[in-house]
PDB file of C-alpha atoms in Angstrom:
ATOM      1  CA  UNK A 124      -9.920  14.084  -4.402  1.00 43.00           C
ATOM      2  CA  UNK A 125      -8.065  15.118  -7.569  1.00 60.00           C
ATOM      3  CA  UNK A 126      -5.272  12.559  -6.911  1.00 76.00           C
ATOM      4  CA  UNK A 127      -5.284   9.331  -8.848  1.00 85.00           C
ATOM      5  CA  UNK A 128      -3.079   6.627  -7.465  1.00 92.00           C
ATOM      6  CA  UNK A 129      -1.735   3.759  -9.540  1.00 92.00           C
ATOM      7  CA  UNK A 130      -4.495   1.343  -8.406  1.00 93.00           C
ATOM      8  CA  UNK A 131      -7.749   0.292  -9.896  1.00 93.00           C
ATOM      9  CA  UNK A 132     -10.561   3.026 -10.191  1.00 93.00           C
ATOM     10  CA  UNK A 133     -12.570   1.095  -7.754  1.00 94.00           C
ATOM     11  CA  UNK A 134      -9.912   1.268  -5.036  1.00 93.00           C
ATOM     12  CA  UNK A 135      -9.509   5.123  -5.789  1.00 94.00           C
ATOM     13  CA  UNK A 136     -13.300   5.537  -5.374  1.00 94.00           C
ATOM     14  CA  UNK A 137     -13.182   3.428  -2.153  1.00 93.00           C
ATOM     15  CA  UNK A 138     -10.505   5.515  -0.615  1.00 95.00           C
ATOM     16  CA  UNK A 139     -12.212   8.860  -1.637  1.00 94.00           C
ATOM     17  CA  UNK A 140     -15.540   7.584  -0.022  1.00 95.00           C
ATOM     18  CA  UNK A 141     -13.681   6.463   3.085  1.00 92.00           C
ATOM     19  CA  UNK A 142     -11.939   9.788   3.404  1.00 94.00           C
ATOM     20  CA  UNK A 143     -15.225  11.766   2.903  1.00 95.00           C
ATOM     21  CA  UNK A 144     -16.976   9.593   5.583  1.00 93.00           C
ATOM     22  CA  UNK A 145     -14.198  10.642   8.075  1.00 92.00           C
ATOM     23  CA  UNK A 146     -14.092  14.162   7.083  1.00 93.00           C
ATOM     24  CA  UNK A 147     -10.548  14.040   5.796  1.00 94.00           C
ATOM     25  CA  UNK A 148      -9.358  16.468   2.983  1.00 94.00           C
ATOM     26  CA  UNK A 149      -6.170  16.510   1.029  1.00 93.00           C
ATOM     27  CA  UNK A 150      -5.529  20.051   2.429  1.00 94.00           C
ATOM     28  CA  UNK A 151      -5.365  18.440   5.875  1.00 94.00           C
ATOM     29  CA  UNK A 152      -2.114  16.534   4.884  1.00 94.00           C
ATOM     30  CA  UNK A 153       1.520  17.402   5.120  1.00 96.00           C
ATOM     31  CA  UNK A 154       3.335  14.882   2.878  1.00 96.00           C
ATOM     32  CA  UNK A 155       7.028  14.193   2.696  1.00 96.00           C
ATOM     33  CA  UNK A 156       9.029  11.788   0.671  1.00 95.00           C
ATOM     34  CA  UNK A 157      12.033  10.066   2.179  1.00 93.00           C
ATOM     35  CA  UNK A 158      14.420   7.215   1.083  1.00 90.00           C
ATOM     36  CA  UNK A 159      13.111   3.806   2.241  1.00 85.00           C
ATOM     37  CA  UNK A 160      15.313   0.988   3.533  1.00 81.00           C
ATOM     38  CA  UNK A 161      15.361  -2.702   3.042  1.00 77.00           C
ATOM     39  CA  UNK A 162      14.594  -4.810  -0.017  1.00 74.00           C
ATOM     40  CA  UNK A 163      14.474  -3.153  -3.398  1.00 69.00           C
ATOM     41  CA  UNK A 164      18.043  -2.837  -4.441  1.00 76.00           C
ATOM     42  CA  UNK A 165      19.360   0.379  -6.100  1.00 78.00           C
ATOM     43  CA  UNK A 166      15.875   1.803  -6.615  1.00 75.00           C
ATOM     44  CA  UNK A 167      15.316   1.998  -2.722  1.00 75.00           C
ATOM     45  CA  UNK A 168      18.749   3.405  -2.191  1.00 79.00           C
ATOM     46  CA  UNK A 169      18.587   6.215  -4.578  1.00 85.00           C
ATOM     47  CA  UNK A 170      14.855   7.275  -4.945  1.00 87.00           C
ATOM     48  CA  UNK A 171      12.643   8.685  -2.179  1.00 90.00           C
ATOM     49  CA  UNK A 172       9.731   6.163  -2.374  1.00 89.00           C
ATOM     50  CA  UNK A 173       8.738   6.173   1.187  1.00 93.00           C
ATOM     51  CA  UNK A 174       5.838   8.484   2.261  1.00 96.00           C
ATOM     52  CA  UNK A 175       5.438  10.277   5.550  1.00 97.00           C
ATOM     53  CA  UNK A 176       1.991  11.569   5.987  1.00 96.00           C
ATOM     54  CA  UNK A 177       1.000  13.902   8.707  1.00 97.00           C
ATOM     55  CA  UNK A 178      -2.788  14.692   9.372  1.00 96.00           C
ATOM     56  CA  UNK A 179      -2.478  18.057  10.957  1.00 96.00           C
ATOM     57  CA  UNK A 180      -5.881  18.216  12.627  1.00 95.00           C
ATOM     58  CA  UNK A 181      -5.346  14.999  14.569  1.00 93.00           C
ATOM     59  CA  UNK A 182      -1.641  15.024  14.748  1.00 95.00           C
ATOM     60  CA  UNK A 183      -1.502  11.400  13.446  1.00 95.00           C
ATOM     61  CA  UNK A 184       1.622  10.560  11.465  1.00 97.00           C
ATOM     62  CA  UNK A 185       1.938   7.506   9.166  1.00 97.00           C
ATOM     63  CA  UNK A 186       5.184   6.317   7.439  1.00 96.00           C
ATOM     64  CA  UNK A 187       4.644   3.905   4.489  1.00 95.00           C
ATOM     65  CA  UNK A 188       7.499   2.164   2.631  1.00 91.00           C
ATOM     66  CA  UNK A 189       5.722  -1.095   1.895  1.00 90.00           C
ATOM     67  CA  UNK A 190       5.900  -0.878  -1.834  1.00 89.00           C
ATOM     68  CA  UNK A 191       8.714  -0.027  -4.179  1.00 85.00           C
ATOM     69  CA  UNK A 192       6.900   2.755  -5.971  1.00 88.00           C
ATOM     70  CA  UNK A 193       6.013   6.133  -4.443  1.00 92.00           C
ATOM     71  CA  UNK A 194       2.485   6.155  -5.976  1.00 93.00           C
ATOM     72  CA  UNK A 195       1.428   2.915  -4.200  1.00 95.00           C
ATOM     73  CA  UNK A 196       2.997   4.079  -1.013  1.00 95.00           C
ATOM     74  CA  UNK A 197       1.060   7.358  -1.181  1.00 96.00           C
ATOM     75  CA  UNK A 198      -2.179   5.325  -1.649  1.00 96.00           C
ATOM     76  CA  UNK A 199      -1.285   2.961   1.279  1.00 95.00           C
ATOM     77  CA  UNK A 200      -0.332   5.789   3.635  1.00 97.00           C
ATOM     78  CA  UNK A 201      -3.746   7.351   3.119  1.00 96.00           C
ATOM     79  CA  UNK A 202      -5.327   3.953   3.671  1.00 94.00           C
ATOM     80  CA  UNK A 203      -3.377   3.450   6.876  1.00 94.00           C
ATOM     81  CA  UNK A 204      -4.083   7.020   8.054  1.00 95.00           C
ATOM     82  CA  UNK A 205      -7.951   6.223   7.550  1.00 93.00           C
ATOM     83  CA  UNK A 206      -7.643   3.032   9.450  1.00 90.00           C
ATOM     84  CA  UNK A 207      -5.916   4.869  12.405  1.00 92.00           C
ATOM     85  CA  UNK A 208      -8.624   7.542  12.491  1.00 92.00           C
ATOM     86  CA  UNK A 209     -11.454   4.899  12.235  1.00 88.00           C
ATOM     87  CA  UNK A 210      -9.682   3.132  15.187  1.00 88.00           C
ATOM     88  CA  UNK A 211      -9.566   6.358  17.224  1.00 88.00           C
ATOM     89  CA  UNK A 212     -13.048   7.568  16.303  1.00 86.00           C
ATOM     90  CA  UNK A 213     -15.008   4.412  16.278  1.00 82.00           C
ATOM     91  CA  UNK A 214     -13.349   1.812  18.386  1.00 83.00           C
ATOM     92  CA  UNK A 215     -16.372  -0.429  18.609  1.00 83.00           C
ATOM     93  CA  UNK A 216     -16.653  -0.736  14.829  1.00 79.00           C
ATOM     94  CA  UNK A 217     -12.929  -1.241  14.457  1.00 77.00           C
ATOM     95  CA  UNK A 218     -13.146  -4.001  17.051  1.00 82.00           C
ATOM     96  CA  UNK A 219     -15.842  -5.893  15.241  1.00 86.00           C
ATOM     97  CA  UNK A 220     -13.857  -5.633  11.925  1.00 81.00           C
ATOM     98  CA  UNK A 221     -10.698  -6.889  13.600  1.00 83.00           C
ATOM     99  CA  UNK A 222     -12.595  -9.813  15.214  1.00 89.00           C
ATOM    100  CA  UNK A 223     -14.017 -10.775  11.760  1.00 89.00           C
ATOM    101  CA  UNK A 224     -10.584 -10.637  10.226  1.00 89.00           C
ATOM    102  CA  UNK A 225      -9.191 -12.873  13.137  1.00 93.00           C
ATOM    103  CA  UNK A 226     -11.902 -15.319  12.653  1.00 94.00           C
ATOM    104  CA  UNK A 227     -11.492 -15.522   8.877  1.00 94.00           C
ATOM    105  CA  UNK A 228      -7.684 -16.085   9.299  1.00 93.00           C
ATOM    106  CA  UNK A 229      -8.466 -18.773  11.887  1.00 95.00           C
ATOM    107  CA  UNK A 230     -10.636 -20.458   9.354  1.00 95.00           C
ATOM    108  CA  UNK A 231      -7.983 -20.272   6.671  1.00 93.00           C
ATOM    109  CA  UNK A 232      -5.414 -21.803   8.941  1.00 93.00           C
ATOM    110  CA  UNK A 233      -7.623 -24.693   9.845  1.00 93.00           C
ATOM    111  CA  UNK A 234      -8.268 -25.353   6.334  1.00 93.00           C
ATOM    112  CA  UNK A 235      -4.626 -25.258   5.351  1.00 91.00           C
ATOM    113  CA  UNK A 236      -3.762 -27.649   8.248  1.00 91.00           C
ATOM    114  CA  UNK A 237      -6.454 -30.133   7.140  1.00 90.00           C
ATOM    115  CA  UNK A 238      -5.355 -29.894   3.535  1.00 88.00           C
ATOM    116  CA  UNK A 239      -1.726 -30.653   4.125  1.00 87.00           C
ATOM    117  CA  UNK A 240      -2.249 -33.035   7.064  1.00 81.00           C
ATOM    118  CA  UNK A 241      -0.535 -36.390   6.462  1.00 72.00           C
ATOM    119  CA  UNK A 242      -2.671 -39.422   6.654  1.00 64.00           C
ATOM    120  CA  UNK A 243      -1.077 -42.379   8.159  1.00 59.00           C
TER     121      UNK A 243
END
């Protein structure tokens, strides 16, 4: 992947490995930039920061306007597309990852409740 996104080199390398493992190439994408909506003020209203990414072999389309910059949205759109393809190709692996995340969040919530619980 010749593209470098405005994230750490480790994240760039991780995304590249993930895309290679799934057999995704940059030439498989059709990328469009559109104006986002919501928070961000003048920048969001005037600049096309949202990214619409279409993976032509699978037909999966992802729109990302999470961040205020186009570069970060491009990175995140590819990340989300990889996630969708993983979910489609390997549902059992995705399910275990999802369960692990749910378990972790449950632990975090319990800790927060304990920490801020009022003692009578």
